[in-house]
Coordinates of C-alpha atoms and ligand atoms in Angstrom, one line a residue:
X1 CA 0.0 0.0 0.0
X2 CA 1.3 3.5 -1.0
X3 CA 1.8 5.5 2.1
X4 CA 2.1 9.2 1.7
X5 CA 2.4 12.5 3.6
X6 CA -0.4 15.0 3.5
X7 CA -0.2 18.4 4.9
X8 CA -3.3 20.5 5.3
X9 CA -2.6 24.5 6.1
X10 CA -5.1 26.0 8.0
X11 CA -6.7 22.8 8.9
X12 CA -9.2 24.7 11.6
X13 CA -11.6 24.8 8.8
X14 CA -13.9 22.3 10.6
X15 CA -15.9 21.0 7.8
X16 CA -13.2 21.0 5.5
X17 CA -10.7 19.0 7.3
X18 CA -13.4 16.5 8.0
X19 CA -14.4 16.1 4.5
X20 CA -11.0 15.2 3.9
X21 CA -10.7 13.3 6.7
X22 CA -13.3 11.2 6.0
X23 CA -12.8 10.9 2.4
X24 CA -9.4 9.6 3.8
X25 CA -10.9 6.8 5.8
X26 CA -12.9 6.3 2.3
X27 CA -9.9 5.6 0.1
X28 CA -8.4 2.4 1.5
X29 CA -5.5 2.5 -1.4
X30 CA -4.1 5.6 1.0
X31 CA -4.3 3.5 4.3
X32 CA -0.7 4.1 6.2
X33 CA -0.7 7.6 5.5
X34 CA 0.5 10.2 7.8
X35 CA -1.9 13.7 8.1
X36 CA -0.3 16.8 9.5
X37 CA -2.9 19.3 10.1
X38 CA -1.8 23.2 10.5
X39 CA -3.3 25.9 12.2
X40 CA -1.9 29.2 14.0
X41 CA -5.2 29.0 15.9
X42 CA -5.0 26.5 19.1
X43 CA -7.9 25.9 20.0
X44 CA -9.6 25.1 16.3
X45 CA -6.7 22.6 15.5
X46 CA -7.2 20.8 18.5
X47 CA -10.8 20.7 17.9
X48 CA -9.9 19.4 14.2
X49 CA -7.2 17.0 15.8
X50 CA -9.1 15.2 18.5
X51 CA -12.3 14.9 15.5
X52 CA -10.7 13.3 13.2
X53 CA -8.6 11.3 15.3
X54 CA -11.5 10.1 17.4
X55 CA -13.5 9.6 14.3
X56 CA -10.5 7.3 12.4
X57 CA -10.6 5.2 15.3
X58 CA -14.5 4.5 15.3
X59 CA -14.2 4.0 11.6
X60 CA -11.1 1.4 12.1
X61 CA -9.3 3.3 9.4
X62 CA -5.4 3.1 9.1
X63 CA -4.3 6.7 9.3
X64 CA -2.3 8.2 11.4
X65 CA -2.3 12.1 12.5
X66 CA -0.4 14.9 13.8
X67 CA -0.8 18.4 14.8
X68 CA 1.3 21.7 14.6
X69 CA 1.3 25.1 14.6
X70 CA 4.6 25.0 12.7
X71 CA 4.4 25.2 8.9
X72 CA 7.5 24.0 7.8
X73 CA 6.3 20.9 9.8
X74 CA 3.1 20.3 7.6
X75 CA 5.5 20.6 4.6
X76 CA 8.9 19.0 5.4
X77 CA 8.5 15.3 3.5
X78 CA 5.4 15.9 2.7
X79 CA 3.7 14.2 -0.8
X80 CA 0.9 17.0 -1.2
X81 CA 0.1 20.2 1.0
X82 CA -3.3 21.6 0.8
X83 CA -3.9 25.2 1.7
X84 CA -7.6 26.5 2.8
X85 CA -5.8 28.9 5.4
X86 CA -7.5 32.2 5.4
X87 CA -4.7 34.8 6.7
X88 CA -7.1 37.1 8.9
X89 CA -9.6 35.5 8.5
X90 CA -12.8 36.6 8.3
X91 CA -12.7 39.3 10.6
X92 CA -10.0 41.0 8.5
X93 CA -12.6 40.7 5.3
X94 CA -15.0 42.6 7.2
X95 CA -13.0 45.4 8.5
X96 CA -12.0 46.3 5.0
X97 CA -15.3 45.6 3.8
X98 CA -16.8 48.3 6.5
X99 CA -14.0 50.5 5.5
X100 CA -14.9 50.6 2.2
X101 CA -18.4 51.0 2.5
X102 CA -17.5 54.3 4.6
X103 CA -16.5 56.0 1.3
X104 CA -19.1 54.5 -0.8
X105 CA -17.9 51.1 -2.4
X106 CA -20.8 49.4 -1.6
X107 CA -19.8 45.4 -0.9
X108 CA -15.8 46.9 -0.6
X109 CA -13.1 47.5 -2.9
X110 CA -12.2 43.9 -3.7
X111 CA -15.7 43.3 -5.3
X112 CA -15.2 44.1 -8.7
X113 CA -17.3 43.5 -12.2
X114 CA -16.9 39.7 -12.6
X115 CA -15.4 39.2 -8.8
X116 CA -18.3 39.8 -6.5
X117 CA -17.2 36.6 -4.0
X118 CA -17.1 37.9 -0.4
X119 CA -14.2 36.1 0.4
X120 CA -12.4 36.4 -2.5
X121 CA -10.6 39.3 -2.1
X122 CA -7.7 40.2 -4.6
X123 CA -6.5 43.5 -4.4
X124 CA -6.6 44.0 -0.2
X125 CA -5.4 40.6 0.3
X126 CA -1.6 41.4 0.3
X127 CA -0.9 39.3 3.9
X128 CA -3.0 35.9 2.1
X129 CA -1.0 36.4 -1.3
X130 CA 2.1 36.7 0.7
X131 CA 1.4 33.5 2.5
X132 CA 0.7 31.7 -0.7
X133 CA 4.2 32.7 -2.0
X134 CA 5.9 31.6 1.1
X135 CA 4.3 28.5 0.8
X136 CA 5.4 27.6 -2.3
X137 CA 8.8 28.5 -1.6
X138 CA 8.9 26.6 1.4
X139 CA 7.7 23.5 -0.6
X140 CA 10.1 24.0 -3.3
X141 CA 12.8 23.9 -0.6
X142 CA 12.0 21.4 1.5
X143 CA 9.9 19.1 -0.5
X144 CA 10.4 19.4 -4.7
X145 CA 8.4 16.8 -5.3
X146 CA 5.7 17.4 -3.5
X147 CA 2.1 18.6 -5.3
X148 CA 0.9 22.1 -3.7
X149 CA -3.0 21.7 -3.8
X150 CA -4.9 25.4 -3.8
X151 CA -8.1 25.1 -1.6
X152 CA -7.9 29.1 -0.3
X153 CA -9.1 31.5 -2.0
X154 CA -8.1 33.6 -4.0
X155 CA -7.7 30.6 -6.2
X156 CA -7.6 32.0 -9.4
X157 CA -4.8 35.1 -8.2
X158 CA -3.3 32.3 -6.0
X159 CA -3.0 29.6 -8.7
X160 CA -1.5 31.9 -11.3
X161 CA 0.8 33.5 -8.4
X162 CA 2.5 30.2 -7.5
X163 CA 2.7 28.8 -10.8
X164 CA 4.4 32.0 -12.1
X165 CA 6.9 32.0 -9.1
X166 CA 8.1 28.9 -7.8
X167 CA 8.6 25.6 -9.6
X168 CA 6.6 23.7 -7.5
X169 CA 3.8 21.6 -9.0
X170 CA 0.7 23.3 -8.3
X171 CA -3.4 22.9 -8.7
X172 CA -6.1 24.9 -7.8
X173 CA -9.4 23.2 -6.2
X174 CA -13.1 24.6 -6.5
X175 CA -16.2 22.7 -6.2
X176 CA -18.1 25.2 -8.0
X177 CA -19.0 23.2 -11.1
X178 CA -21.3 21.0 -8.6
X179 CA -24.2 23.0 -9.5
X180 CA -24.3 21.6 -12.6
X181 CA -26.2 18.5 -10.7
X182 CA -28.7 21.1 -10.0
X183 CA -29.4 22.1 -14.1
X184 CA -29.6 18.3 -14.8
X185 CA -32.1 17.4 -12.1
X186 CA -33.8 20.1 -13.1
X187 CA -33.9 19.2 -17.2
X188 CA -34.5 15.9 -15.3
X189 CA -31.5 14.4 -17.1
X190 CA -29.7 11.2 -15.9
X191 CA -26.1 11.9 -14.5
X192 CA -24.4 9.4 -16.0
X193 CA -25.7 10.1 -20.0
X194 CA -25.0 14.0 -19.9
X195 CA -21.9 14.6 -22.2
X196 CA -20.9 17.8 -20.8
X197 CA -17.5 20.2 -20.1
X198 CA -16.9 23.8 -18.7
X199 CA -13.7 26.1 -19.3
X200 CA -13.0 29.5 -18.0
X201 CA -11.2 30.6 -14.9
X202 CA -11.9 30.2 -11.3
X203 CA -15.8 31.3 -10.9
X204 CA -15.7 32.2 -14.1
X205 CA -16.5 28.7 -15.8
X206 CA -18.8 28.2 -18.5
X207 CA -20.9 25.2 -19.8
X208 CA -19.2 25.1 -23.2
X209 CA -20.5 21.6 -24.0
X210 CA -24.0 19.9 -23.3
X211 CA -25.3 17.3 -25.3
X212 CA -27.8 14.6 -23.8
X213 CA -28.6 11.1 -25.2
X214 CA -26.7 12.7 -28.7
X215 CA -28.7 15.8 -28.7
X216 CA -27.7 19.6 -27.3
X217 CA -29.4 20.0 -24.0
X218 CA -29.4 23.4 -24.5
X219 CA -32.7 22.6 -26.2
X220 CA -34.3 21.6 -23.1
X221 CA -33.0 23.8 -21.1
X222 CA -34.5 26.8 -23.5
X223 CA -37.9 25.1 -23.0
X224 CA -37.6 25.2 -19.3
X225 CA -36.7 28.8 -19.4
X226 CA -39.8 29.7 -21.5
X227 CA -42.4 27.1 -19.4
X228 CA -41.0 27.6 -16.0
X229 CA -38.0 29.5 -15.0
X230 CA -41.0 32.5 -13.7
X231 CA -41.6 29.9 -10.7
X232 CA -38.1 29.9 -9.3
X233 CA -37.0 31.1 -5.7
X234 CA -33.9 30.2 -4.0
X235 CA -33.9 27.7 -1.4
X236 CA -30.6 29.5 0.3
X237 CA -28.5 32.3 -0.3
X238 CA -26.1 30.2 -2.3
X239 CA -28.9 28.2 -4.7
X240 CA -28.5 30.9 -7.6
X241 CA -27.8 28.1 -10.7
X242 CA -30.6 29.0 -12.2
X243 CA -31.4 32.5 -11.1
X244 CA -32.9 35.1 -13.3
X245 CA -28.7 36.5 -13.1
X246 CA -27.6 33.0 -14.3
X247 CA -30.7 33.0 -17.1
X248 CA -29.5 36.5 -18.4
X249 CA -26.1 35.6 -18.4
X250 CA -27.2 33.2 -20.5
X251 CA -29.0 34.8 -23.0
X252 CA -26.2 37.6 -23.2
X253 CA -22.8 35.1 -23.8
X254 CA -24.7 31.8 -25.2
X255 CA -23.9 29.1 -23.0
X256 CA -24.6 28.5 -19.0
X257 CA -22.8 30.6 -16.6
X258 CA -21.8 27.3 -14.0
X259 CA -21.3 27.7 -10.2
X260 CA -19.6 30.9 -8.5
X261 CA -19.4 32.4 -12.0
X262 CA -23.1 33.6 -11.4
X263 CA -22.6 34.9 -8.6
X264 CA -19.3 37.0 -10.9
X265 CA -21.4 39.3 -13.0
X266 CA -21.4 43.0 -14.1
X267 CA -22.8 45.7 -11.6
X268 CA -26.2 45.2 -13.3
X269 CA -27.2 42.6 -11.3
X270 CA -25.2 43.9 -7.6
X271 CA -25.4 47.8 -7.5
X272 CA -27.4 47.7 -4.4
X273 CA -29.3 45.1 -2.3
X274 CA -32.9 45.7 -4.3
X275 CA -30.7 45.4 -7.5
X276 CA -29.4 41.7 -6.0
X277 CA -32.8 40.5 -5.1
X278 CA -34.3 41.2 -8.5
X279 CA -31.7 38.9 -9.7
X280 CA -30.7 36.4 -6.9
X281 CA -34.2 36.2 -5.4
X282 CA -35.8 37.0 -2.5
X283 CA -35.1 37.0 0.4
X284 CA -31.6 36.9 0.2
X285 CA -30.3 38.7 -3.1
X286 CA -27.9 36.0 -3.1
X287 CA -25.2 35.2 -1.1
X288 CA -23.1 38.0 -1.6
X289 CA -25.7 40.5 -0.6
X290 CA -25.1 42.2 3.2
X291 CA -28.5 39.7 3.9
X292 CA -26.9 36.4 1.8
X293 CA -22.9 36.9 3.8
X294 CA -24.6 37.1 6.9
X295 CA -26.3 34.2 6.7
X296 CA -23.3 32.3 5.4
X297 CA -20.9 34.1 8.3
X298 CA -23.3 32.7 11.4
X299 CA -23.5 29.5 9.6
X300 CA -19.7 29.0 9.2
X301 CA -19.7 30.6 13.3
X302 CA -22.2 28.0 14.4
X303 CA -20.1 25.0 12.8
X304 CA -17.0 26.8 14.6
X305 CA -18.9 26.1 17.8
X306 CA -20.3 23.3 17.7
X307 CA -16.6 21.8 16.9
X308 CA -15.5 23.2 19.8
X309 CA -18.1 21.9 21.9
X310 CA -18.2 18.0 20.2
X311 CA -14.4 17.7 20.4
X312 CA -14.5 19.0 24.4
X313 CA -17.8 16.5 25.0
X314 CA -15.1 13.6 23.4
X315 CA -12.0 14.5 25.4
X316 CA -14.6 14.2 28.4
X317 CA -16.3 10.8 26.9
X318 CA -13.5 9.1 25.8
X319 CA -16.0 5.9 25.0
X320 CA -18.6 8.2 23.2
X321 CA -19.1 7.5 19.5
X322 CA -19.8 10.0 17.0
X323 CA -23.5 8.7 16.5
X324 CA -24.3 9.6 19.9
X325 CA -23.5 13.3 19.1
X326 CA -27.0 14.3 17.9
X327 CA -28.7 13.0 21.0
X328 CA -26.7 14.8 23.1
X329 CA -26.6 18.1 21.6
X330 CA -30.2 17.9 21.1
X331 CA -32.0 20.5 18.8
X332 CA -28.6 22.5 19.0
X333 CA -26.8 19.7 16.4
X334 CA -30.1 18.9 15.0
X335 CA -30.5 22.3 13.3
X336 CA -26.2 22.4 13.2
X337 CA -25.3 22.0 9.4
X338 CA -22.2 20.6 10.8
X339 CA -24.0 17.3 12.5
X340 CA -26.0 17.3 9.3
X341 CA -22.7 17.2 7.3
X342 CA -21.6 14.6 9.7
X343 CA -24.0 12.0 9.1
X344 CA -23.1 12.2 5.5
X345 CA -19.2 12.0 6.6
X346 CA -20.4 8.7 8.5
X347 CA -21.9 7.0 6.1
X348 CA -19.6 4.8 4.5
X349 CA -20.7 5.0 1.2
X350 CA -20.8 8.9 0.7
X351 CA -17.5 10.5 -0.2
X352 CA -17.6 14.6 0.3
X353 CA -17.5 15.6 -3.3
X354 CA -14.5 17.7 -3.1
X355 CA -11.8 17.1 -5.3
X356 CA -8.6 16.7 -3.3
X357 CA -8.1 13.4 -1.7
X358 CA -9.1 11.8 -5.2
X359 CA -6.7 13.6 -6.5
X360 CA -4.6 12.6 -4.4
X361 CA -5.1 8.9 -4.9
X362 CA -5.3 8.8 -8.9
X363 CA -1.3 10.1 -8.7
X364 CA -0.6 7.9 -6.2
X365 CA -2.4 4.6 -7.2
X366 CA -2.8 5.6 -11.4
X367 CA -6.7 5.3 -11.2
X368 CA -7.6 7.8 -13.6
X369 CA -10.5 9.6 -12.5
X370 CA -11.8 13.0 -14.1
X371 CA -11.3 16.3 -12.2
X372 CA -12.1 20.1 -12.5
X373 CA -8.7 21.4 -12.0
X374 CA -6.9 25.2 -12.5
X375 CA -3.5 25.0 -14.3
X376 CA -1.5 27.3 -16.2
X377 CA -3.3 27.6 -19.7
X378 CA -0.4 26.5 -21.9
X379 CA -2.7 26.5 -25.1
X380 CA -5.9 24.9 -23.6
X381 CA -8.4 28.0 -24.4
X382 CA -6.0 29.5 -27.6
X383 CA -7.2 33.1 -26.7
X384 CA -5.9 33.2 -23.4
X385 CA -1.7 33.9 -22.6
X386 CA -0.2 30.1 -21.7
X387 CA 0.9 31.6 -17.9
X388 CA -2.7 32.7 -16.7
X389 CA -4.2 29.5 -14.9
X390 CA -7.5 28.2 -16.4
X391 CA -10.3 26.0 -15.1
X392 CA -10.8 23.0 -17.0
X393 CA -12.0 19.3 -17.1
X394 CA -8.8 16.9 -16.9
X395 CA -7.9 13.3 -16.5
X396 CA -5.3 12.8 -13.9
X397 CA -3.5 9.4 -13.3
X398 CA 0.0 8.5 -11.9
X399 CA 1.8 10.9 -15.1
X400 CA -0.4 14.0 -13.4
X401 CA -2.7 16.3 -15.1
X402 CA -3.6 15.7 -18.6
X403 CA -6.6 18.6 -19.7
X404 CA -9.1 17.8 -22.0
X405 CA -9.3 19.3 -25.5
X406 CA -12.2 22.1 -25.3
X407 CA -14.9 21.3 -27.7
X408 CA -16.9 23.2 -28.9
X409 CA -14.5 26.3 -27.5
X410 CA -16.2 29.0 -25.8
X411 CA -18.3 31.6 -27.5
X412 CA -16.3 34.6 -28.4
X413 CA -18.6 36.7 -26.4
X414 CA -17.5 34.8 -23.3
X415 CA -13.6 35.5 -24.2
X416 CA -13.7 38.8 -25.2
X417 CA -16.6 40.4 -22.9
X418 CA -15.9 38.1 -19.7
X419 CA -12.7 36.4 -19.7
X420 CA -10.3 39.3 -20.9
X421 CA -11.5 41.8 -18.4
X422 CA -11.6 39.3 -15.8
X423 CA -8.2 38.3 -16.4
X424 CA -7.2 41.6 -16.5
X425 CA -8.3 42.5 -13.3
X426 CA -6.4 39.4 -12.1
X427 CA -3.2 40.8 -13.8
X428 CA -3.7 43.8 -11.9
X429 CA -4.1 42.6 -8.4
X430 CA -0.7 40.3 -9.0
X431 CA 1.2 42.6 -10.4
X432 CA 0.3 45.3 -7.9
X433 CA 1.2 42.1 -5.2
X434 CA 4.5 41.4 -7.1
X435 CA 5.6 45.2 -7.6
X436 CA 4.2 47.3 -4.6
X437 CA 2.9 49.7 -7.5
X438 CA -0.3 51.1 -5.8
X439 CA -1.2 53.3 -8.5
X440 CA -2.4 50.3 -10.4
X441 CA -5.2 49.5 -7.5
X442 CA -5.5 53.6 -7.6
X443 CA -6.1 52.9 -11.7
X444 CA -8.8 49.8 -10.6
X445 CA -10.6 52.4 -8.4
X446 CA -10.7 55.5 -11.0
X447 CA -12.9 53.4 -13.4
X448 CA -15.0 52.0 -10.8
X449 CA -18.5 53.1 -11.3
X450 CA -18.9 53.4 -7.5
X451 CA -16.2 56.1 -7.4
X452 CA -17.3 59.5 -7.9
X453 CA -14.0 61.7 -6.9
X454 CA -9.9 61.3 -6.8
X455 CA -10.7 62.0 -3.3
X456 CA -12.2 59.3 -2.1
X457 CA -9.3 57.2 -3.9
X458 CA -7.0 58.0 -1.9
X459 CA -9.0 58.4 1.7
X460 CA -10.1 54.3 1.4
X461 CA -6.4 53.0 0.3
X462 CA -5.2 55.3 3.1
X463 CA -7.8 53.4 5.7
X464 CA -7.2 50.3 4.5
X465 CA -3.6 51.0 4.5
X466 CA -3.3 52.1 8.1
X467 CA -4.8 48.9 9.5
X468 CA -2.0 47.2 11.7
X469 CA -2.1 44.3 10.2
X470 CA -1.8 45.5 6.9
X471 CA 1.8 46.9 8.1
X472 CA 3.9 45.4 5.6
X473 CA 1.7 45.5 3.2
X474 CA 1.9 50.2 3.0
X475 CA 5.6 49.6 3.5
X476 CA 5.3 47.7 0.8
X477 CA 3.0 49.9 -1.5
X478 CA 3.8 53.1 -0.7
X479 CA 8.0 52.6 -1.2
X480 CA 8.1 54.4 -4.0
Ligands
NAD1 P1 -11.8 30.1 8.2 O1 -11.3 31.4 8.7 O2 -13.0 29.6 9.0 O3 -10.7 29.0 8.2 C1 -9.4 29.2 7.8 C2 -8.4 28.7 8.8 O4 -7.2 29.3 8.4 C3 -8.7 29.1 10.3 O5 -8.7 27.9 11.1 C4 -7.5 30.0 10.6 O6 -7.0 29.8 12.0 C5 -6.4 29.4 9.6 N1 -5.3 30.3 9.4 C6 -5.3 31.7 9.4 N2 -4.0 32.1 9.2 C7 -3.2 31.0 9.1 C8 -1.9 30.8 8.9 N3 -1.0 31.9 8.7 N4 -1.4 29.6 8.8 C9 -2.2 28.5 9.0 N5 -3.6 28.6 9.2 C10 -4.1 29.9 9.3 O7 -12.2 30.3 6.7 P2 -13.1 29.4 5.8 O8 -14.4 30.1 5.6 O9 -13.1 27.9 6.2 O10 -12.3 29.5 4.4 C11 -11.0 29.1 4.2 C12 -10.5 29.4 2.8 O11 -11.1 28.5 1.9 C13 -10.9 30.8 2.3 O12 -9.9 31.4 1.6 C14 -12.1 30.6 1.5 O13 -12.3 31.6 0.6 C15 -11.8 29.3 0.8 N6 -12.8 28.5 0.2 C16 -12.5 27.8 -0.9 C17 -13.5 27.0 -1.5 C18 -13.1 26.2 -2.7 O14 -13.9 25.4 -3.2 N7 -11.9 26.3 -3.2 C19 -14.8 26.9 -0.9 C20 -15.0 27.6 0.3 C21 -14.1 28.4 0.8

């Protein structure tokens, strides 16, 4: 049995690591493989640490864990690292956000036409881009070999930053084209028979191909946009596949907008929270509205909690079992998506979905398997430059990463009207990283609809700037 080292950074992620965990305990071939989880925050990792340790054990799994607050520790003879650390976290988003809404960039500076993600920030993020460089260079010292898996966002900025400068071999993780399940169960189309692909960059993918039993099931789904797209309402902030954005989209470029990309349009559809819910539904206006993060942010703090609390109630229990948990905790894990997410963790059949620890067994064992992966371009979409890292369909085995060939390639609407400026704006956020050069986020904010002065320019980058955390990053910017 292949036995390999996998680091995770920033492994306090609770639903995360236990995904991958679990999808671990799934994947006998990687039995005899050592985990070292890695968080700067004590008390998440040991929450992590004492889950998935307790929960290997219940599940008779043969894996074997460690814990650290020590990167080089999660890297040093490791096979694959994962990063889903989030420098700041949260909190940090927020402050900027609140900031920026001060001097009228409604949603803050980061969201931008075709980046509206509110966690996916590109241009304030100098302390996360940082980290992802200093990753890669700490892999490319310590462990060549090793694959450098991008779970953190930004993935698209990330990816293209790492590949550009280190030699490290690198792959950027979304689960974004999932929501395609949602289009076929909707066309009621059978998983298996749907011959489909999407290209693009990171939530910025689009459903180039979609044929059905020989047939483009484009057709069908123009017929259910006629009969019954009028009766649709999200279920959660986050259901938005086929919103009346994702329809219009649509209709503009000529082929599906898939996954986060929906929520990545123009400021037609996000100028203001009346503006989201026309498009995103009510009563959210999707989940980047200040009604659609919220919901997400207490959801993500509940699971946070609850961790906590479960991993304390097991250090005290040492005989409890995992399928006690919900009849202790009562309504509290009943209603807790993380005890919701655990019964699917549980069930041995079920693997999460996400992409990494499959990935991580088709190199090591040679299974090809088909993946969703961001890699440098080098020719796949002709239009777009070979060092800007696209998201494509790929067959990976024990060679690596071997991308499909895009057919039919994507409408030129989609290149030139969505891709280019989106990749531009990605250009500018890592050169501005790479160079210090703040006049080209100054640049970003001049043609911003939402400014209305020089003014008020300078006054947010000076706000942001003086944060304490963001220390390095003025010294940085403002050297000139
Ligand atoms: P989170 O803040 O809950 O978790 C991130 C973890 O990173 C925390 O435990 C924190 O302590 C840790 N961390 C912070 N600084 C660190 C450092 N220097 N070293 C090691 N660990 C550190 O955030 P989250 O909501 O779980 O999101 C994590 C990341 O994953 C974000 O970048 C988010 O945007 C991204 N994300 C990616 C996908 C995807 O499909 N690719 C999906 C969802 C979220």
């Amino acid at each position: 049995m292949p036995s390999v080292k996998i680091g995770i950074i920033g492994a306090g992620s609770a639903v995360f690591s236990l995904r991958l965990v679990s999808d671990l305990c799934k994947t006998p071939a990687l039995y005899g493989s050592l985990v070292t989880l890695m968080d700067i925050d004590e008390e998440r990792l040991e929450a992590v640490y004492i889950l998935a340790k307790r929960y290997v054990e219940e599940v008779g799994a043969e894996l074997k864990f460690e814990k650290t607050k020590n990167l080089e520790d999660a890297i040093i003879d490791a096979d694959f690292v994962i990063n889903t650390a989030m420098v700041g976290g949260h909190t940090y988003l927020e402050k900027v956000r609140q900031i920026s809404e001060k001097y009228g960039y409604y949603r803050g500076i980061d969201a931008q036409e075709f980046n509206m993600v509110s966690d996916y920030y590109t241009f304030s993020n100098y302390n996360q881009l940082k980290y992802f460089v200093e990753i890669a260079k700490k892999i490319e010292k310590l462990s060549p070999n090793a694959w450098y898996l991008q779970a953190a966002n930004p993935v698209f900025e990330g990816t293209t930053l790492v590949t550009r400068t280190s030699s490290i071999k690198a792959v950027g993780f979304c689960h974004g084209h999932l929501a395609l399940k949602e289009v076929f169960d909707t066309l009621g189309l059978e998983h298996n028979k749907v011959d489909w692909q999407v290209a693009g960059v990171n939530h910025g993918i689009w459903l180039n191909r979609f044929i059905y039993e020989g047939k483009s099931a484009y057709e069908k789904l123009n017929t259910w946009i006629e009969e019954n797209s009028h009766n649709w309402k999200p279920l959660h902030p986050f259901n938005d596949q086929l919103s009346s954005a994702a329809i219009d989209m649509y209709k503009f470029h000529g082929v599906l907008p898939v996954g986060d990309t929906v929520r990545n349009a123009s400021w037609r559809y996000h100028k203001n929270l009346e503006t989201k819910k026309k498009w995103y539904g009510e009563p959210w206006g999707g989940a980047d509205s200040e009604i659609g993060w919220k919901w997400y942010q207490e959801t993500l703090g509940k699971i946070t909690d609850i961790t906590k609390k479960i991993a304390k109630f097991l250090i005290e229990n040492p005989k409890a079992k995992f399928s006690d948990i919900k009849e202790i905790f009562g309504q509290e894990a009943k209603d807790n998506e993380l005890l919701q997410e655990m019964e699917k963790i549980l069930d041995p059949e079920q693997k999460s979905e996400e992409q990494h620890i499959p990935f991580v067994e088709s190199i090591v064992t040679g299974k090809k398997e088909r993946f969703v992966v961001n890699i440098p371009n080098r020719r796949i979409i002709p239009a777009v430059e070979n060092d800007v890292v696209v998201e494509v369909p790929a067959i990976v085995d024990s060679e690596g990463i071997h991308p499909e060939k895009i057919e039919p390639m994507l409408p030129e609407r989609v290149i030139k009207y969505y891709l280019k400026p989106r990749i531009m704006r990605m250009e500018m956020a890592v050169e501005t990283f790479l160079t210090g050069d703040i006049d080209i986020i100054k640049e970003l904010l001049y043609r911003d609809p939402r400014t209305q002065n020089d003014g008020q320019v300078e006054k947010v980058l000076e706000e942001i700037l003086s944060l304490p955390e963001n220390e390095e990053m003025r010294k940085h910017y403002l050297k000139k």
